[in-house]
Amino acid sequence: MRALALFTRLISSLSRLGVGLAFSLLIVVVTIQIVTRSFGFHSPVWTEEASRYLLLYMTAFGVGLSLLTGEFVNVDLLQESLSERTSWWMRLFANILTAVMGAVMIWPAWRFTAIGAMQRSPSLRWSMDYIHASVLVLAILLFLFAMTRVIGMLAGLDDGRPRPTEEN
């Protein structure tokens, strides 16, 4: 099961890198918008579009991390009021459903991405398959993070509770 821990660390690190890169680029784009508008210049049209795309990728890369750290929508109040055994089963069931949802999303997200190859973004003129791929990334990462949690719980390595960022 060391492989599971290594895999979880790998996808967590890659996801953090993706979130950090998207957020850094978003800071640059928004700074361009603020500076140009503050000094009476016209803000480049592409900055609005780039901001939206970067937010999509921040969400895509952050979804799995939020599952691990407990920053997803959760029903902690209910789980904490039940016995540990019942609470564990609820967390397992929720993670299984999350993995199923992620898996079900992969094929439609792939098709959505493929459709984007026939389109271009209005101002940046980028092929939209790069933008639509954010949905595919989200679905794959959601599935992978949920499955690592399910496998860890079934193997007795994880109790399914949210973990602080340092442990991921």
CSV table of N, CA and C in Angstrom, one decimal:
chain,number,residue,atom,x,y,z
A,1,MET,N,0.8,-1.2,0.0
A,1,MET,CA,0.0,0.0,0.0
A,1,MET,C,0.8,1.3,0.0
A,2,ARG,N,2.2,1.1,0.0
A,2,ARG,CA,3.1,2.2,-0.1
A,2,ARG,C,2.8,2.9,-1.5
A,3,ALA,N,2.5,2.0,-2.5
A,3,ALA,CA,2.2,2.6,-3.8
A,3,ALA,C,1.0,3.5,-3.8
A,4,LEU,N,0.0,3.2,-3.0
A,4,LEU,CA,-1.2,4.1,-2.9
A,4,LEU,C,-0.8,5.4,-2.3
A,5,ALA,N,0.0,5.4,-1.3
A,5,ALA,CA,0.5,6.7,-0.6
A,5,ALA,C,1.4,7.5,-1.6
A,6,LEU,N,2.2,6.8,-2.3
A,6,LEU,CA,3.1,7.5,-3.3
A,6,LEU,C,2.2,8.1,-4.4
A,7,PHE,N,1.3,7.3,-4.9
A,7,PHE,CA,0.4,7.8,-6.0
A,7,PHE,C,-0.4,9.0,-5.5
A,8,THR,N,-0.9,8.9,-4.3
A,8,THR,CA,-1.7,10.1,-3.7
A,8,THR,C,-0.8,11.3,-3.6
A,9,ARG,N,0.4,11.1,-3.1
A,9,ARG,CA,1.3,12.2,-3.0
A,9,ARG,C,1.6,12.8,-4.4
A,10,LEU,N,1.8,11.9,-5.4
A,10,LEU,CA,2.1,12.4,-6.7
A,10,LEU,C,1.0,13.2,-7.3
A,11,ILE,N,-0.2,12.7,-7.3
A,11,ILE,CA,-1.3,13.5,-7.9
A,11,ILE,C,-1.6,14.7,-7.0
A,12,SER,N,-1.4,14.7,-5.7
A,12,SER,CA,-1.5,15.9,-4.9
A,12,SER,C,-0.5,16.9,-5.3
A,13,SER,N,0.7,16.5,-5.5
A,13,SER,CA,1.8,17.5,-5.9
A,13,SER,C,1.5,18.1,-7.2
A,14,LEU,N,1.1,17.2,-8.2
A,14,LEU,CA,0.8,17.7,-9.5
A,14,LEU,C,-0.4,18.7,-9.5
A,15,SER,N,-1.4,18.4,-8.7
A,15,SER,CA,-2.6,19.2,-8.5
A,15,SER,C,-2.2,20.6,-7.9
A,16,ARG,N,-1.4,20.5,-6.9
A,16,ARG,CA,-1.0,21.8,-6.3
A,16,ARG,C,-0.2,22.6,-7.3
A,17,LEU,N,0.7,22.0,-8.0
A,17,LEU,CA,1.4,22.7,-9.1
A,17,LEU,C,0.5,23.3,-10.1
A,18,GLY,N,-0.6,22.6,-10.5
A,18,GLY,CA,-1.6,23.1,-11.4
A,18,GLY,C,-2.3,24.3,-10.9
A,19,VAL,N,-2.8,24.2,-9.6
A,19,VAL,CA,-3.5,25.3,-9.0
A,19,VAL,C,-2.6,26.5,-8.8
A,20,GLY,N,-1.3,26.2,-8.4
A,20,GLY,CA,-0.4,27.3,-8.2
A,20,GLY,C,-0.1,28.1,-9.5
A,21,LEU,N,0.1,27.3,-10.6
A,21,LEU,CA,0.4,27.9,-11.9
A,21,LEU,C,-0.8,28.7,-12.4
A,22,ALA,N,-2.0,28.1,-12.3
A,22,ALA,CA,-3.2,28.8,-12.8
A,22,ALA,C,-3.4,30.1,-11.9
A,23,PHE,N,-3.2,30.0,-10.6
A,23,PHE,CA,-3.4,31.1,-9.8
A,23,PHE,C,-2.4,32.2,-10.0
A,24,SER,N,-1.1,31.8,-10.2
A,24,SER,CA,-0.1,32.8,-10.6
A,24,SER,C,-0.4,33.6,-11.9
A,25,LEU,N,-0.8,32.8,-12.9
A,25,LEU,CA,-1.2,33.4,-14.1
A,25,LEU,C,-2.4,34.3,-14.0
A,26,LEU,N,-3.3,33.9,-13.1
A,26,LEU,CA,-4.5,34.7,-12.9
A,26,LEU,C,-4.1,36.1,-12.2
A,27,ILE,N,-3.2,36.0,-11.3
A,27,ILE,CA,-2.7,37.2,-10.7
A,27,ILE,C,-2.1,38.2,-11.7
A,28,VAL,N,-1.3,37.6,-12.6
A,28,VAL,CA,-0.7,38.5,-13.7
A,28,VAL,C,-1.8,39.1,-14.6
A,29,VAL,N,-2.8,38.3,-15.0
A,29,VAL,CA,-3.8,38.8,-15.9
A,29,VAL,C,-4.6,39.9,-15.2
A,30,VAL,N,-5.0,39.6,-13.9
A,30,VAL,CA,-5.8,40.6,-13.2
A,30,VAL,C,-5.0,41.9,-12.9
A,31,THR,N,-3.7,41.7,-12.7
A,31,THR,CA,-2.9,42.9,-12.5
A,31,THR,C,-2.8,43.7,-13.7
A,32,ILE,N,-2.7,43.1,-14.9
A,32,ILE,CA,-2.8,43.8,-16.2
A,32,ILE,C,-4.1,44.6,-16.3
A,33,GLN,N,-5.2,43.9,-15.9
A,33,GLN,CA,-6.5,44.6,-16.0
A,33,GLN,C,-6.6,45.8,-15.1
A,34,ILE,N,-6.1,45.7,-13.8
A,34,ILE,CA,-6.2,46.7,-12.8
A,34,ILE,C,-5.3,47.9,-13.2
A,35,VAL,N,-4.0,47.6,-13.6
A,35,VAL,CA,-3.1,48.7,-14.0
A,35,VAL,C,-3.6,49.5,-15.2
A,36,THR,N,-4.1,48.7,-16.2
A,36,THR,CA,-4.5,49.5,-17.4
A,36,THR,C,-5.8,50.3,-17.1
A,37,ARG,N,-6.7,49.8,-16.4
A,37,ARG,CA,-7.9,50.6,-16.0
A,37,ARG,C,-7.6,51.7,-15.1
A,38,SER,N,-6.6,51.5,-14.2
A,38,SER,CA,-6.3,52.6,-13.2
A,38,SER,C,-5.7,53.8,-13.8
A,39,PHE,N,-5.0,53.6,-14.9
A,39,PHE,CA,-4.3,54.7,-15.6
A,39,PHE,C,-5.0,55.1,-16.8
A,40,GLY,N,-6.2,54.8,-17.0
A,40,GLY,CA,-7.1,55.3,-18.0
A,40,GLY,C,-6.9,54.6,-19.4
A,41,PHE,N,-6.2,53.5,-19.4
A,41,PHE,CA,-6.0,52.8,-20.7
A,41,PHE,C,-7.1,51.8,-20.9
A,42,HIS,N,-7.3,51.3,-22.1
A,42,HIS,CA,-8.2,50.3,-22.3
A,42,HIS,C,-7.6,49.0,-21.9
A,43,SER,N,-8.3,48.2,-21.1
A,43,SER,CA,-7.8,46.9,-20.7
A,43,SER,C,-7.9,46.0,-21.9
A,44,PRO,N,-6.9,45.2,-22.1
A,44,PRO,CA,-6.9,44.3,-23.3
A,44,PRO,C,-8.1,43.3,-23.2
A,45,VAL,N,-8.8,43.1,-24.3
A,45,VAL,CA,-10.0,42.3,-24.3
A,45,VAL,C,-9.7,40.8,-23.8
A,46,TRP,N,-8.5,40.3,-24.2
A,46,TRP,CA,-8.2,39.0,-23.9
A,46,TRP,C,-8.1,38.7,-22.4
A,47,THR,N,-7.9,39.7,-21.5
A,47,THR,CA,-7.7,39.5,-20.1
A,47,THR,C,-9.0,38.9,-19.5
A,48,GLU,N,-10.1,39.3,-19.9
A,48,GLU,CA,-11.4,38.8,-19.4
A,48,GLU,C,-11.5,37.3,-19.7
A,49,GLU,N,-11.2,37.0,-20.9
A,49,GLU,CA,-11.3,35.6,-21.4
A,49,GLU,C,-10.3,34.7,-20.6
A,50,ALA,N,-9.1,35.2,-20.6
A,50,ALA,CA,-8.0,34.4,-19.9
A,50,ALA,C,-8.4,34.2,-18.4
A,51,SER,N,-9.0,35.2,-17.8
A,51,SER,CA,-9.4,35.1,-16.4
A,51,SER,C,-10.3,33.9,-16.2
A,52,ARG,N,-11.3,33.9,-17.1
A,52,ARG,CA,-12.3,32.8,-17.0
A,52,ARG,C,-11.7,31.4,-17.2
A,53,TYR,N,-10.8,31.3,-18.1
A,53,TYR,CA,-10.2,30.0,-18.4
A,53,TYR,C,-9.2,29.6,-17.3
A,54,LEU,N,-8.5,30.5,-16.7
A,54,LEU,CA,-7.7,30.2,-15.5
A,54,LEU,C,-8.5,29.8,-14.3
A,55,LEU,N,-9.6,30.4,-14.1
A,55,LEU,CA,-10.5,30.0,-13.0
A,55,LEU,C,-11.0,28.5,-13.2
A,56,LEU,N,-11.3,28.2,-14.5
A,56,LEU,CA,-11.7,26.8,-14.8
A,56,LEU,C,-10.6,25.8,-14.4
A,57,TYR,N,-9.4,26.1,-14.8
A,57,TYR,CA,-8.3,25.2,-14.5
A,57,TYR,C,-7.9,25.2,-13.0
A,58,MET,N,-8.1,26.3,-12.3
A,58,MET,CA,-7.9,26.3,-10.8
A,58,MET,C,-8.9,25.4,-10.2
A,59,THR,N,-10.1,25.4,-10.6
A,59,THR,CA,-11.1,24.5,-10.1
A,59,THR,C,-10.8,23.1,-10.4
A,60,ALA,N,-10.4,22.8,-11.6
A,60,ALA,CA,-10.1,21.5,-12.1
A,60,ALA,C,-9.0,20.9,-11.3
A,61,PHE,N,-7.9,21.6,-11.1
A,61,PHE,CA,-6.8,21.1,-10.3
A,61,PHE,C,-7.1,21.0,-8.8
A,62,GLY,N,-7.9,21.9,-8.3
A,62,GLY,CA,-8.2,21.9,-6.9
A,62,GLY,C,-9.3,21.0,-6.4
A,63,VAL,N,-10.1,20.4,-7.3
A,63,VAL,CA,-11.2,19.6,-6.8
A,63,VAL,C,-10.8,18.4,-6.0
A,64,GLY,N,-9.7,17.7,-6.4
A,64,GLY,CA,-9.3,16.5,-5.7
A,64,GLY,C,-8.6,16.9,-4.4
A,65,LEU,N,-7.9,18.0,-4.4
A,65,LEU,CA,-7.3,18.4,-3.1
A,65,LEU,C,-8.3,18.8,-2.1
A,66,SER,N,-9.4,19.4,-2.5
A,66,SER,CA,-10.5,19.8,-1.6
A,66,SER,C,-11.2,18.6,-1.0
A,67,LEU,N,-11.2,17.5,-1.8
A,67,LEU,CA,-11.8,16.2,-1.3
A,67,LEU,C,-10.9,15.7,-0.1
A,68,LEU,N,-9.6,15.8,-0.3
A,68,LEU,CA,-8.7,15.3,0.8
A,68,LEU,C,-8.7,16.1,2.0
A,69,THR,N,-8.8,17.4,1.8
A,69,THR,CA,-8.6,18.4,3.0
A,69,THR,C,-10.0,18.7,3.6
A,70,GLY,N,-11.1,18.2,3.0
A,70,GLY,CA,-12.4,18.4,3.6
A,70,GLY,C,-13.0,19.8,3.3
A,71,GLU,N,-12.5,20.4,2.3
A,71,GLU,CA,-13.0,21.7,1.9
A,71,GLU,C,-14.2,21.6,0.9
A,72,PHE,N,-14.5,20.3,0.6
A,72,PHE,CA,-15.7,20.0,-0.2
A,72,PHE,C,-16.9,20.2,0.6
A,73,VAL,N,-18.1,20.4,0.0
A,73,VAL,CA,-19.3,20.4,0.8
A,73,VAL,C,-19.4,19.1,1.6
A,74,ASN,N,-19.7,19.1,2.8
A,74,ASN,CA,-19.7,17.9,3.7
A,74,ASN,C,-20.8,18.0,4.7
A,75,VAL,N,-21.1,16.9,5.2
A,75,VAL,CA,-22.2,16.8,6.3
A,75,VAL,C,-21.6,16.4,7.6
A,76,ASP,N,-20.5,17.1,8.0
A,76,ASP,CA,-19.8,16.8,9.2
A,76,ASP,C,-20.7,16.8,10.5
A,77,LEU,N,-21.6,17.7,10.5
A,77,LEU,CA,-22.5,17.8,11.7
A,77,LEU,C,-23.3,16.5,11.9
A,78,LEU,N,-23.8,15.9,10.8
A,78,LEU,CA,-24.5,14.6,10.9
A,78,LEU,C,-23.5,13.5,11.2
A,79,GLN,N,-22.4,13.4,10.5
A,79,GLN,CA,-21.4,12.4,10.8
A,79,GLN,C,-20.9,12.4,12.2
A,80,GLU,N,-20.6,13.5,12.7
A,80,GLU,CA,-20.0,13.6,14.1
A,80,GLU,C,-21.0,13.2,15.1
A,81,SER,N,-22.3,13.3,14.8
A,81,SER,CA,-23.3,12.9,15.8
A,81,SER,C,-23.6,11.4,15.9
A,82,LEU,N,-23.1,10.7,14.9
A,82,LEU,CA,-23.3,9.3,14.9
A,82,LEU,C,-22.1,8.5,15.4
A,83,SER,N,-22.2,7.2,15.6
A,83,SER,CA,-21.1,6.4,16.0
A,83,SER,C,-20.0,6.4,15.0
A,84,GLU,N,-18.8,6.1,15.5
A,84,GLU,CA,-17.6,6.0,14.6
A,84,GLU,C,-17.8,5.1,13.4
A,85,ARG,N,-18.4,3.9,13.7
A,85,ARG,CA,-18.7,2.9,12.7
A,85,ARG,C,-19.6,3.4,11.6
A,86,THR,N,-20.7,4.0,12.1
A,86,THR,CA,-21.7,4.5,11.1
A,86,THR,C,-21.1,5.7,10.3
A,87,SER,N,-20.3,6.5,11.0
A,87,SER,CA,-19.7,7.7,10.4
A,87,SER,C,-18.7,7.2,9.3
A,88,TRP,N,-17.9,6.1,9.6
A,88,TRP,CA,-17.0,5.6,8.7
A,88,TRP,C,-17.7,5.1,7.4
A,89,TRP,N,-18.8,4.4,7.6
A,89,TRP,CA,-19.6,3.9,6.5
A,89,TRP,C,-20.2,5.0,5.6
A,90,MET,N,-20.6,6.1,6.3
A,90,MET,CA,-21.1,7.3,5.5
A,90,MET,C,-20.0,7.9,4.7
A,91,ARG,N,-18.8,8.0,5.3
A,91,ARG,CA,-17.7,8.6,4.5
A,91,ARG,C,-17.3,7.7,3.3
A,92,LEU,N,-17.3,6.4,3.6
A,92,LEU,CA,-17.0,5.4,2.5
A,92,LEU,C,-18.0,5.5,1.4
A,93,PHE,N,-19.3,5.5,1.7
A,93,PHE,CA,-20.3,5.6,0.7
A,93,PHE,C,-20.2,6.9,-0.1
A,94,ALA,N,-20.0,8.0,0.6
A,94,ALA,CA,-19.8,9.3,0.0
A,94,ALA,C,-18.6,9.3,-1.0
A,95,ASN,N,-17.5,8.7,-0.6
A,95,ASN,CA,-16.4,8.6,-1.5
A,95,ASN,C,-16.6,7.7,-2.7
A,96,ILE,N,-17.3,6.6,-2.5
A,96,ILE,CA,-17.7,5.7,-3.6
A,96,ILE,C,-18.6,6.5,-4.6
A,97,LEU,N,-19.6,7.2,-4.1
A,97,LEU,CA,-20.4,7.9,-5.0
A,97,LEU,C,-19.7,9.0,-5.7
A,98,THR,N,-18.7,9.7,-5.0
A,98,THR,CA,-17.9,10.7,-5.7
A,98,THR,C,-17.1,10.1,-6.8
A,99,ALA,N,-16.5,8.9,-6.5
A,99,ALA,CA,-15.7,8.3,-7.5
A,99,ALA,C,-16.5,7.9,-8.7
A,100,VAL,N,-17.7,7.4,-8.4
A,100,VAL,CA,-18.6,7.0,-9.5
A,100,VAL,C,-19.0,8.2,-10.3
A,101,MET,N,-19.3,9.3,-9.7
A,101,MET,CA,-19.7,10.5,-10.4
A,101,MET,C,-18.5,11.0,-11.3
A,102,GLY,N,-17.3,11.0,-10.7
A,102,GLY,CA,-16.1,11.4,-11.5
A,102,GLY,C,-15.9,10.4,-12.7
A,103,ALA,N,-16.1,9.1,-12.5
A,103,ALA,CA,-16.0,8.2,-13.6
A,103,ALA,C,-17.0,8.4,-14.7
A,104,VAL,N,-18.2,8.6,-14.3
A,104,VAL,CA,-19.3,8.9,-15.2
A,104,VAL,C,-19.1,10.1,-16.0
A,105,MET,N,-18.4,11.1,-15.4
A,105,MET,CA,-18.2,12.4,-16.1
A,105,MET,C,-17.1,12.3,-17.2
A,106,ILE,N,-16.2,11.3,-17.1
A,106,ILE,CA,-15.0,11.3,-18.0
A,106,ILE,C,-15.4,11.2,-19.4
A,107,TRP,N,-16.2,10.2,-19.8
A,107,TRP,CA,-16.5,10.1,-21.3
A,107,TRP,C,-17.2,11.3,-21.8
A,108,PRO,N,-18.3,11.9,-21.2
A,108,PRO,CA,-18.9,13.1,-21.7
A,108,PRO,C,-17.8,14.3,-21.8
A,109,ALA,N,-17.0,14.3,-20.8
A,109,ALA,CA,-16.0,15.4,-20.8
A,109,ALA,C,-15.0,15.2,-21.9
A,110,TRP,N,-14.7,14.0,-22.2
A,110,TRP,CA,-13.8,13.7,-23.4
A,110,TRP,C,-14.4,14.2,-24.7
A,111,ARG,N,-15.7,13.8,-24.8
A,111,ARG,CA,-16.5,14.3,-26.0
A,111,ARG,C,-16.5,15.8,-26.1
A,112,PHE,N,-16.8,16.4,-25.0
A,112,PHE,CA,-16.9,17.9,-24.9
A,112,PHE,C,-15.5,18.5,-25.3
A,113,THR,N,-14.4,17.9,-24.8
A,113,THR,CA,-13.1,18.4,-25.2
A,113,THR,C,-12.9,18.2,-26.7
A,114,ALA,N,-13.3,17.1,-27.2
A,114,ALA,CA,-13.1,16.9,-28.7
A,114,ALA,C,-13.9,17.9,-29.5
A,115,ILE,N,-15.0,18.2,-29.1
A,115,ILE,CA,-15.8,19.2,-29.8
A,115,ILE,C,-15.1,20.5,-29.9
A,116,GLY,N,-14.4,20.9,-28.8
A,116,GLY,CA,-13.7,22.1,-28.7
A,116,GLY,C,-12.6,22.3,-29.8
A,117,ALA,N,-12.2,21.2,-30.4
A,117,ALA,CA,-11.1,21.3,-31.4
A,117,ALA,C,-11.7,22.0,-32.7
A,118,MET,N,-13.0,22.0,-32.8
A,118,MET,CA,-13.6,22.7,-34.0
A,118,MET,C,-13.9,24.1,-33.7
A,119,GLN,N,-13.6,24.6,-32.5
A,119,GLN,CA,-14.0,26.0,-32.1
A,119,GLN,C,-12.7,26.8,-31.7
A,120,ARG,N,-12.8,28.1,-31.8
A,120,ARG,CA,-11.8,29.0,-31.3
A,120,ARG,C,-12.3,30.0,-30.3
A,121,SER,N,-11.5,30.3,-29.3
A,121,SER,CA,-12.0,31.3,-28.3
A,121,SER,C,-12.1,32.7,-29.0
A,122,PRO,N,-13.1,33.5,-28.6
A,122,PRO,CA,-13.4,34.8,-29.3
A,122,PRO,C,-12.2,35.7,-29.4
A,123,SER,N,-11.5,36.0,-28.3
A,123,SER,CA,-10.5,37.0,-28.4
A,123,SER,C,-9.0,36.4,-28.4
A,124,LEU,N,-8.8,35.4,-27.7
A,124,LEU,CA,-7.5,34.8,-27.7
A,124,LEU,C,-7.2,33.9,-28.9
A,125,ARG,N,-8.3,33.5,-29.5
A,125,ARG,CA,-8.2,32.6,-30.7
A,125,ARG,C,-7.5,31.3,-30.4
A,126,TRP,N,-7.6,30.8,-29.2
A,126,TRP,CA,-7.1,29.5,-28.8
A,126,TRP,C,-8.1,28.4,-29.2
A,127,SER,N,-7.6,27.3,-29.5
A,127,SER,CA,-8.5,26.2,-29.8
A,127,SER,C,-9.2,25.8,-28.5
A,128,MET,N,-10.5,25.7,-28.6
A,128,MET,CA,-11.3,25.5,-27.3
A,128,MET,C,-11.1,24.1,-26.7
A,129,ASP,N,-10.5,23.2,-27.4
A,129,ASP,CA,-10.3,21.9,-26.8
A,129,ASP,C,-9.3,22.0,-25.6
A,130,TYR,N,-8.4,23.0,-25.6
A,130,TYR,CA,-7.5,23.3,-24.5
A,130,TYR,C,-8.3,23.8,-23.3
A,131,ILE,N,-9.3,24.6,-23.6
A,131,ILE,CA,-10.2,25.1,-22.5
A,131,ILE,C,-11.2,24.1,-22.0
A,132,HIS,N,-11.8,23.4,-22.9
A,132,HIS,CA,-12.7,22.3,-22.5
A,132,HIS,C,-12.1,21.2,-21.8
A,133,ALA,N,-10.8,21.0,-22.0
A,133,ALA,CA,-10.0,19.9,-21.3
A,133,ALA,C,-10.0,20.1,-19.8
A,134,SER,N,-10.3,21.3,-19.3
A,134,SER,CA,-10.4,21.6,-17.9
A,134,SER,C,-11.5,20.7,-17.2
A,135,VAL,N,-12.6,20.5,-18.0
A,135,VAL,CA,-13.6,19.6,-17.4
A,135,VAL,C,-13.2,18.2,-17.4
A,136,LEU,N,-12.4,17.8,-18.4
A,136,LEU,CA,-11.9,16.4,-18.4
A,136,LEU,C,-10.9,16.2,-17.2
A,137,VAL,N,-10.0,17.2,-17.0
A,137,VAL,CA,-9.0,17.1,-15.9
A,137,VAL,C,-9.8,17.0,-14.6
A,138,LEU,N,-10.8,17.8,-14.4
A,138,LEU,CA,-11.6,17.8,-13.2
A,138,LEU,C,-12.2,16.4,-13.0
A,139,ALA,N,-12.8,15.8,-14.0
A,139,ALA,CA,-13.5,14.5,-13.9
A,139,ALA,C,-12.4,13.5,-13.5
A,140,ILE,N,-11.3,13.5,-14.2
A,140,ILE,CA,-10.3,12.5,-13.9
A,140,ILE,C,-9.7,12.6,-12.5
A,141,LEU,N,-9.4,13.8,-12.1
A,141,LEU,CA,-8.8,14.0,-10.8
A,141,LEU,C,-9.8,13.7,-9.7
A,142,LEU,N,-11.1,14.1,-9.9
A,142,LEU,CA,-12.1,13.8,-8.9
A,142,LEU,C,-12.2,12.2,-8.7
A,143,PHE,N,-12.2,11.5,-9.8
A,143,PHE,CA,-12.3,10.1,-9.8
A,143,PHE,C,-11.0,9.5,-9.1
A,144,LEU,N,-9.8,10.0,-9.5
A,144,LEU,CA,-8.6,9.4,-8.9
A,144,LEU,C,-8.5,9.7,-7.4
A,145,PHE,N,-8.8,10.9,-7.0
A,145,PHE,CA,-8.7,11.2,-5.6
A,145,PHE,C,-9.7,10.5,-4.7
A,146,ALA,N,-10.9,10.4,-5.2
A,146,ALA,CA,-12.0,9.6,-4.5
A,146,ALA,C,-11.6,8.1,-4.4
A,147,MET,N,-11.1,7.6,-5.5
A,147,MET,CA,-10.7,6.2,-5.5
A,147,MET,C,-9.6,5.9,-4.6
A,148,THR,N,-8.6,6.8,-4.5
A,148,THR,CA,-7.5,6.6,-3.6
A,148,THR,C,-8.0,6.6,-2.1
A,149,ARG,N,-9.0,7.4,-1.9
A,149,ARG,CA,-9.6,7.5,-0.6
A,149,ARG,C,-10.4,6.2,-0.3
A,150,VAL,N,-11.1,5.7,-1.2
A,150,VAL,CA,-11.9,4.5,-1.0
A,150,VAL,C,-11.0,3.3,-0.8
A,151,ILE,N,-9.9,3.2,-1.6
A,151,ILE,CA,-9.0,2.1,-1.5
A,151,ILE,C,-8.3,2.1,-0.1
A,152,GLY,N,-7.9,3.3,0.2
A,152,GLY,CA,-7.2,3.5,1.5
A,152,GLY,C,-8.1,3.2,2.7
A,153,MET,N,-9.4,3.5,2.6
A,153,MET,CA,-10.4,3.2,3.7
A,153,MET,C,-10.6,1.7,3.7
A,154,LEU,N,-10.7,1.0,2.6
A,154,LEU,CA,-11.0,-0.4,2.6
A,154,LEU,C,-9.7,-1.2,3.1
A,155,ALA,N,-8.5,-0.6,2.8
A,155,ALA,CA,-7.3,-1.3,3.2
A,155,ALA,C,-6.9,-0.9,4.7
A,156,GLY,N,-7.7,-0.1,5.3
A,156,GLY,CA,-7.4,0.3,6.7
A,156,GLY,C,-6.4,1.3,6.9
A,157,LEU,N,-6.0,2.0,5.8
A,157,LEU,CA,-4.9,3.0,5.8
A,157,LEU,C,-5.4,4.4,6.0
A,158,ASP,N,-6.7,4.6,5.8
A,158,ASP,CA,-7.3,5.9,5.8
A,158,ASP,C,-8.7,5.8,6.5
A,159,ASP,N,-9.1,6.7,7.3
A,159,ASP,CA,-10.4,6.7,8.0
A,159,ASP,C,-11.4,7.5,7.2
A,160,GLY,N,-11.0,8.2,6.1
A,160,GLY,CA,-11.9,8.9,5.3
A,160,GLY,C,-12.1,10.3,5.8
A,161,ARG,N,-11.5,10.7,6.9
A,161,ARG,CA,-11.7,12.0,7.5
A,161,ARG,C,-10.8,13.0,6.7
A,162,PRO,N,-11.2,14.2,6.6
A,162,PRO,CA,-10.3,15.3,6.0
A,162,PRO,C,-9.0,15.3,6.7
A,163,ARG,N,-8.0,15.6,6.0
A,163,ARG,CA,-6.6,15.7,6.5
A,163,ARG,C,-6.1,17.1,6.2
A,164,PRO,N,-5.3,17.6,7.2
A,164,PRO,CA,-4.6,18.9,6.9
A,164,PRO,C,-3.8,18.8,5.7
A,165,THR,N,-3.5,19.9,5.1
A,165,THR,CA,-2.8,19.9,3.8
A,165,THR,C,-1.4,19.3,3.9
A,166,GLU,N,-0.7,19.4,5.1
A,166,GLU,CA,0.7,19.0,5.2
A,166,GLU,C,0.8,17.4,5.1
A,167,GLU,N,-0.3,16.7,5.4
A,167,GLU,CA,-0.3,15.3,5.4
A,167,GLU,C,-0.5,14.7,4.0
A,168,ASN,N,-1.1,15.4,3.1
A,168,ASN,CA,-1.4,14.9,1.8
A,168,ASN,C,-0.2,14.6,0.9
